[in-house]
Amino acid sequence: MPKLAAFPKAFMQALCKDGSMKLSEWIKLATALDVEGLEWYAGFIEMKDEKNWPGFRKQVEDEGKEIPMMCCSPDFTHPDAAFRKKEIEKQKFWIDMTYALGGSYCRVLSGQRRPELTIEQGIDLAASSIEECLPYAEKHGITLIIENHYKDDFWEYPEFAQKMDIFSKLVDKIHHPYFGVNYDPSNTYIAGEDPLELLYKVSDRVVTMHASDRYLKEGTIEDLRKEEGGSQGYAKRLAHGEIGKGLNDYDAIFTELKRVGFDSWISIEDGVDGMDQLERSVAFLRKKLAQYWP
């Protein structure tokens, strides 16, 4: 049966920007959740000092949990080779971080959708950069996972491979035992596309998943596609919500993942309205996992 992890979606400002929350506080909060793991983020303030890494691993493991996944955002589509080289070095640093924490999966992205790039150029730059990181990842037993992502908080442009056609072409270009897909159904809506259509294209490459849900604050999906598809800035019609109450069809998602033999980590990106919401989302997913992986 797949395992559940939690990501501190509601506390990113506090953990990454202003330091008003300590990682030990998040770890304590998460112990109340019925999950096996905590997804980590490379940009946590306290992760800047490598000496802290073993201590955080011990804190999490002392609570009977593990750190399976690392969330980070390399930018591999910059036209300057020296810039890309620095991003590759950053990715290797994040692989080291994942390894030190006992994790198995480290995120990669394509990079920013710079207007001067053709699709072919962007795919080539992203694929060659990821391929350059793969021997290092394999040496550490870490699988690089590419997410159908929207946009890193610190980027000027959205994700180059946001649209499913580009994303699936990039995934098809890289074949390596330590490379796979981190599937996020909610991000597909932000691209104005259908999450199930994307899943059916890449399901045999999915090795981890982000679970969340979105609901429409106003209008229809067609309105969203017309106004927001692939836009800069988060889709204003969409809001984060409790898993199982939004647009995502988890029965269809889990039917397909079960069909292809998925048996890995599902990390919950939820709880923006409080820990009670996160607990209800965990309970919903527990019930669904028991249904599809009895």
Tab-separated table of C-alpha atoms in Angstrom:
chain	number	residue	atom	x	y	z
A	1	MET	CA	0.000	0.000	0.000
A	2	PRO	CA	1.256	3.537	-0.748
A	3	LYS	CA	2.473	5.582	2.227
A	4	LEU	CA	1.366	9.084	3.223
A	5	ALA	CA	3.584	12.066	3.959
A	6	ALA	CA	2.671	15.639	4.921
A	7	PHE	CA	4.094	18.926	3.638
A	8	PRO	CA	3.836	22.139	5.732
A	9	LYS	CA	1.911	24.102	3.075
A	10	ALA	CA	0.371	26.453	5.667
A	11	PHE	CA	3.705	27.288	7.298
A	12	MET	CA	6.021	28.007	4.369
A	13	GLN	CA	6.317	31.731	5.126
A	14	ALA	CA	7.099	30.958	8.775
A	15	LEU	CA	9.628	28.197	8.012
A	16	CYS	CA	11.296	29.722	4.935
A	17	LYS	CA	11.027	33.511	5.157
A	18	ASP	CA	10.503	35.070	8.592
A	19	GLY	CA	11.626	32.223	10.862
A	20	SER	CA	8.576	32.630	13.112
A	21	MET	CA	8.234	28.824	13.260
A	22	LYS	CA	10.966	26.304	13.975
A	23	LEU	CA	11.168	22.938	12.204
A	24	SER	CA	10.969	21.206	15.591
A	25	GLU	CA	7.521	22.838	16.043
A	26	TRP	CA	6.326	21.529	12.667
A	27	ILE	CA	7.662	18.048	13.470
A	28	LYS	CA	5.729	18.071	16.788
A	29	LEU	CA	2.536	19.243	15.070
A	30	ALA	CA	2.881	16.524	12.417
A	31	THR	CA	3.239	13.741	14.988
A	32	ALA	CA	-0.532	13.934	15.537
A	33	LEU	CA	-1.155	13.100	11.869
A	34	ASP	CA	-1.757	9.543	10.673
A	35	VAL	CA	1.124	9.689	8.185
A	36	GLU	CA	4.375	7.762	7.837
A	37	GLY	CA	6.521	10.618	6.586
A	38	LEU	CA	7.209	14.346	6.260
A	39	GLU	CA	8.114	15.816	2.881
A	40	TRP	CA	10.996	18.260	3.316
A	41	TYR	CA	11.726	21.542	1.556
A	42	ALA	CA	15.261	22.580	0.616
A	43	GLY	CA	14.493	26.218	1.395
A	44	PHE	CA	13.709	25.830	5.102
A	45	ILE	CA	15.800	28.495	6.889
A	46	GLU	CA	17.308	25.977	9.310
A	47	MET	CA	18.526	23.764	6.450
A	48	LYS	CA	21.146	26.333	5.388
A	49	ASP	CA	23.548	24.909	7.983
A	50	GLU	CA	24.542	21.365	7.022
A	51	LYS	CA	25.350	20.617	10.661
A	52	ASN	CA	21.599	20.708	11.366
A	53	TRP	CA	20.731	17.948	8.925
A	54	PRO	CA	21.444	14.856	11.080
A	55	GLY	CA	19.552	16.404	14.009
A	56	PHE	CA	16.378	16.924	11.973
A	57	ARG	CA	16.535	13.371	10.663
A	58	LYS	CA	16.826	12.109	14.257
A	59	GLN	CA	13.924	14.297	15.445
A	60	VAL	CA	11.639	12.919	12.741
A	61	GLU	CA	12.749	9.311	13.214
A	62	ASP	CA	12.328	9.618	16.996
A	63	GLU	CA	8.654	10.345	16.291
A	64	GLY	CA	8.401	7.118	14.281
A	65	LYS	CA	8.341	8.854	10.903
A	66	GLU	CA	10.763	9.384	8.014
A	67	ILE	CA	11.664	12.047	5.429
A	68	PRO	CA	11.063	10.345	2.060
A	69	MET	CA	10.930	13.308	-0.342
A	70	MET	CA	12.742	16.597	-0.911
A	71	CYS	CA	11.022	19.521	-2.623
A	72	CYS	CA	13.350	21.909	-4.512
A	73	SER	CA	13.298	24.020	-7.670
A	74	PRO	CA	16.234	23.936	-10.101
A	75	ASP	CA	16.046	26.290	-13.080
A	76	PHE	CA	17.541	24.405	-16.023
A	77	THR	CA	16.190	26.445	-18.949
A	78	HIS	CA	18.502	29.459	-18.652
A	79	PRO	CA	20.311	30.037	-21.980
A	80	ASP	CA	23.641	30.705	-20.206
A	81	ALA	CA	25.694	27.527	-19.700
A	82	ALA	CA	27.453	28.941	-16.605
A	83	PHE	CA	24.086	29.629	-14.968
A	84	ARG	CA	22.902	26.063	-15.703
A	85	LYS	CA	26.134	24.659	-14.288
A	86	LYS	CA	25.418	26.456	-11.002
A	87	GLU	CA	21.876	25.041	-10.981
A	88	ILE	CA	23.279	21.529	-11.526
A	89	GLU	CA	25.617	22.050	-8.561
A	90	LYS	CA	22.644	23.229	-6.481
A	91	GLN	CA	20.719	20.101	-7.462
A	92	LYS	CA	23.647	17.918	-6.359
A	93	PHE	CA	23.680	19.798	-3.032
A	94	TRP	CA	19.967	19.024	-2.623
A	95	ILE	CA	20.680	15.370	-3.437
A	96	ASP	CA	23.266	15.424	-0.625
A	97	MET	CA	20.616	16.951	1.641
A	98	THR	CA	18.062	14.266	0.724
A	99	TYR	CA	20.631	11.536	1.347
A	100	ALA	CA	21.616	12.968	4.754
A	101	LEU	CA	17.959	13.041	5.803
A	102	GLY	CA	17.428	9.412	4.755
A	103	GLY	CA	15.204	10.294	1.803
A	104	SER	CA	14.748	8.474	-1.492
A	105	TYR	CA	13.210	11.098	-3.790
A	106	CYS	CA	14.439	14.577	-4.765
A	107	ARG	CA	12.418	16.880	-7.004
A	108	VAL	CA	13.657	18.411	-10.231
A	109	LEU	CA	11.865	20.877	-12.482
A	110	SER	CA	12.415	22.022	-16.047
A	111	GLY	CA	13.000	25.712	-15.342
A	112	GLN	CA	11.368	29.002	-16.237
A	113	ARG	CA	9.322	29.529	-19.389
A	114	ARG	CA	11.538	32.262	-20.765
A	115	PRO	CA	9.840	33.940	-23.733
A	116	GLU	CA	12.908	33.673	-26.014
A	117	LEU	CA	12.995	29.851	-25.750
A	118	THR	CA	11.499	27.554	-28.361
A	119	ILE	CA	9.895	24.358	-27.073
A	120	GLU	CA	12.713	22.265	-28.558
A	121	GLN	CA	15.404	24.445	-26.972
A	122	GLY	CA	13.743	24.331	-23.555
A	123	ILE	CA	13.286	20.558	-23.629
A	124	ASP	CA	16.912	20.041	-24.708
A	125	LEU	CA	18.300	22.349	-21.985
A	126	ALA	CA	16.160	20.805	-19.236
A	127	ALA	CA	16.771	17.193	-20.318
A	128	SER	CA	20.552	17.583	-20.647
A	129	SER	CA	20.782	19.285	-17.212
A	130	ILE	CA	18.688	16.601	-15.509
A	131	GLU	CA	20.718	13.879	-17.226
A	132	GLU	CA	23.887	15.485	-15.890
A	133	CYS	CA	22.532	15.110	-12.335
A	134	LEU	CA	21.391	11.493	-12.682
A	135	PRO	CA	24.729	9.661	-12.132
A	136	TYR	CA	25.186	11.617	-8.884
A	137	ALA	CA	21.642	10.796	-7.806
A	138	GLU	CA	22.106	7.103	-8.620
A	139	LYS	CA	25.349	6.998	-6.636
A	140	HIS	CA	23.373	8.168	-3.582
A	141	GLY	CA	20.364	5.923	-4.251
A	142	ILE	CA	18.140	8.964	-4.841
A	143	THR	CA	15.448	9.050	-7.551
A	144	LEU	CA	14.968	12.423	-9.246
A	145	ILE	CA	11.274	13.211	-9.605
A	146	ILE	CA	9.986	15.783	-12.086
A	147	GLU	CA	6.721	17.451	-11.138
A	148	ASN	CA	4.075	18.911	-13.434
A	149	HIS	CA	4.606	22.164	-11.611
A	150	TYR	CA	3.214	25.684	-11.859
A	151	LYS	CA	5.848	28.165	-10.647
A	152	ASP	CA	8.416	28.498	-7.905
A	153	ASP	CA	7.726	31.423	-5.545
A	154	PHE	CA	10.990	33.120	-6.518
A	155	TRP	CA	10.712	32.774	-10.295
A	156	GLU	CA	9.755	35.506	-12.743
A	157	TYR	CA	8.111	33.136	-15.239
A	158	PRO	CA	5.971	30.016	-14.808
A	159	GLU	CA	7.298	26.498	-15.306
A	160	PHE	CA	8.582	25.799	-18.831
A	161	ALA	CA	6.970	22.326	-18.834
A	162	GLN	CA	3.686	23.444	-17.237
A	163	LYS	CA	1.579	22.291	-20.196
A	164	MET	CA	1.088	18.538	-20.487
A	165	ASP	CA	2.310	18.246	-24.084
A	166	ILE	CA	5.686	19.773	-23.171
A	167	PHE	CA	5.843	17.925	-19.848
A	168	SER	CA	5.197	14.537	-21.444
A	169	LYS	CA	7.756	15.228	-24.205
A	170	LEU	CA	10.377	16.057	-21.574
A	171	VAL	CA	9.543	12.924	-19.566
A	172	ASP	CA	9.742	10.815	-22.752
A	173	LYS	CA	13.216	12.189	-23.488
A	174	ILE	CA	14.749	10.921	-20.221
A	175	HIS	CA	14.924	7.213	-19.466
A	176	HIS	CA	16.886	6.229	-16.382
A	177	PRO	CA	16.121	3.890	-13.447
A	178	TYR	CA	16.587	6.826	-11.027
A	179	PHE	CA	14.181	9.195	-12.805
A	180	GLY	CA	10.397	9.409	-12.599
A	181	VAL	CA	7.353	11.657	-12.273
A	182	ASN	CA	5.891	13.338	-9.194
A	183	TYR	CA	2.254	13.687	-10.263
A	184	ASP	CA	0.276	16.663	-8.930
A	185	PRO	CA	-3.327	16.633	-10.167
A	186	SER	CA	-4.144	20.116	-8.819
A	187	ASN	CA	-1.370	21.821	-10.797
A	188	THR	CA	-2.976	20.612	-14.019
A	189	TYR	CA	-6.025	22.791	-13.367
A	190	ILE	CA	-3.787	25.857	-13.074
A	191	ALA	CA	-2.573	25.050	-16.610
A	192	GLY	CA	-6.219	24.938	-17.747
A	193	GLU	CA	-5.931	21.207	-18.461
A	194	ASP	CA	-7.421	17.902	-17.300
A	195	PRO	CA	-5.464	16.080	-14.568
A	196	LEU	CA	-6.712	12.666	-15.669
A	197	GLU	CA	-5.605	13.248	-19.266
A	198	LEU	CA	-2.107	14.015	-17.978
A	199	LEU	CA	-2.130	11.000	-15.665
A	200	TYR	CA	-3.049	8.629	-18.491
A	201	LYS	CA	-0.118	10.002	-20.519
A	202	VAL	CA	2.518	9.483	-17.790
A	203	SER	CA	1.065	6.979	-15.289
A	204	ASP	CA	3.683	4.320	-16.041
A	205	ARG	CA	6.398	6.849	-15.057
A	206	VAL	CA	4.777	8.075	-11.807
A	207	VAL	CA	6.898	7.210	-8.746
A	208	THR	CA	5.512	9.738	-6.211
A	209	MET	CA	2.465	11.990	-5.933
A	210	HIS	CA	1.365	15.273	-4.394
A	211	ALA	CA	-2.177	15.136	-3.041
A	212	SER	CA	-4.210	18.293	-2.637
A	213	ASP	CA	-7.503	19.633	-3.915
A	214	ARG	CA	-8.760	22.789	-5.576
A	215	TYR	CA	-12.217	24.262	-5.805
A	216	LEU	CA	-13.631	27.023	-7.965
A	217	LYS	CA	-14.403	30.212	-6.068
A	218	GLU	CA	-16.502	31.423	-8.997
A	219	GLY	CA	-17.431	30.523	-12.563
A	220	THR	CA	-16.818	27.239	-14.363
A	221	ILE	CA	-13.905	25.097	-15.533
A	222	GLU	CA	-14.452	26.525	-19.026
A	223	ASP	CA	-14.058	30.059	-17.634
A	224	LEU	CA	-10.848	28.931	-15.955
A	225	ARG	CA	-9.478	27.494	-19.203
A	226	LYS	CA	-10.282	30.653	-21.146
A	227	GLU	CA	-8.873	33.114	-18.632
A	228	GLU	CA	-6.218	31.336	-16.628
A	229	GLY	CA	-4.687	28.596	-18.731
A	230	GLY	CA	-0.932	28.844	-18.386
A	231	SER	CA	-1.113	32.371	-17.034
A	232	GLN	CA	1.356	34.149	-14.816
A	233	GLY	CA	0.115	34.445	-11.255
A	234	TYR	CA	-1.997	31.839	-9.539
A	235	ALA	CA	-5.429	31.270	-11.077
A	236	LYS	CA	-7.691	33.662	-9.183
A	237	ARG	CA	-10.763	31.457	-9.593
A	238	LEU	CA	-9.046	28.542	-7.839
A	239	ALA	CA	-8.482	28.030	-4.122
A	240	HIS	CA	-6.852	25.290	-2.037
A	241	GLY	CA	-9.390	23.116	-0.262
A	242	GLU	CA	-9.888	19.971	1.769
A	243	ILE	CA	-8.975	16.795	-0.143
A	244	GLY	CA	-12.062	14.985	-1.368
A	245	LYS	CA	-14.203	18.142	-1.454
A	246	GLY	CA	-12.721	19.747	-4.571
A	247	LEU	CA	-12.305	19.179	-8.303
A	248	ASN	CA	-9.955	16.165	-8.221
A	249	ASP	CA	-11.461	12.725	-8.890
A	250	TYR	CA	-9.443	10.574	-6.476
A	251	ASP	CA	-11.363	7.419	-7.433
A	252	ALA	CA	-10.240	7.787	-11.043
A	253	ILE	CA	-6.700	8.794	-9.996
A	254	PHE	CA	-6.241	5.820	-7.657
A	255	THR	CA	-7.849	3.392	-10.125
A	256	GLU	CA	-5.170	4.322	-12.676
A	257	LEU	CA	-2.294	4.336	-10.186
A	258	LYS	CA	-3.350	0.913	-8.873
A	259	ARG	CA	-3.571	-0.376	-12.468
A	260	VAL	CA	0.062	0.549	-13.166
A	261	GLY	CA	1.315	-0.929	-9.880
A	262	PHE	CA	1.995	2.323	-8.007
A	263	ASP	CA	3.106	1.602	-4.433
A	264	SER	CA	5.082	4.594	-3.243
A	265	TRP	CA	4.732	7.925	-1.396
A	266	ILE	CA	1.799	10.328	-1.590
A	267	SER	CA	2.630	13.672	0.020
A	268	ILE	CA	-0.254	15.862	1.180
A	269	GLU	CA	-0.006	19.556	0.289
A	270	ASP	CA	-2.907	20.836	2.317
A	271	GLY	CA	-3.881	22.427	5.628
A	272	VAL	CA	-3.865	26.068	4.530
A	273	ASP	CA	-7.013	26.480	6.656
A	274	GLY	CA	-5.516	24.784	9.703
A	275	MET	CA	-4.384	21.450	11.081
A	276	ASP	CA	-8.001	20.240	11.431
A	277	GLN	CA	-8.364	20.488	7.671
A	278	LEU	CA	-5.103	18.592	7.196
A	279	GLU	CA	-6.321	15.831	9.550
A	280	ARG	CA	-9.561	15.474	7.565
A	281	SER	CA	-7.575	15.262	4.308
A	282	VAL	CA	-5.357	12.546	5.812
A	283	ALA	CA	-8.471	10.616	6.936
A	284	PHE	CA	-9.985	10.872	3.435
A	285	LEU	CA	-6.816	9.533	1.804
A	286	ARG	CA	-6.455	6.725	4.398
A	287	LYS	CA	-9.954	5.554	3.537
A	288	LYS	CA	-9.265	5.686	-0.195
A	289	LEU	CA	-5.937	3.817	0.134
A	290	ALA	CA	-7.679	1.042	2.099
A	291	GLN	CA	-10.296	0.871	-0.663
A	292	TYR	CA	-7.857	0.660	-3.584
A	293	TRP	CA	-4.948	-1.160	-1.911
A	294	PRO	CA	-6.795	-3.483	0.524
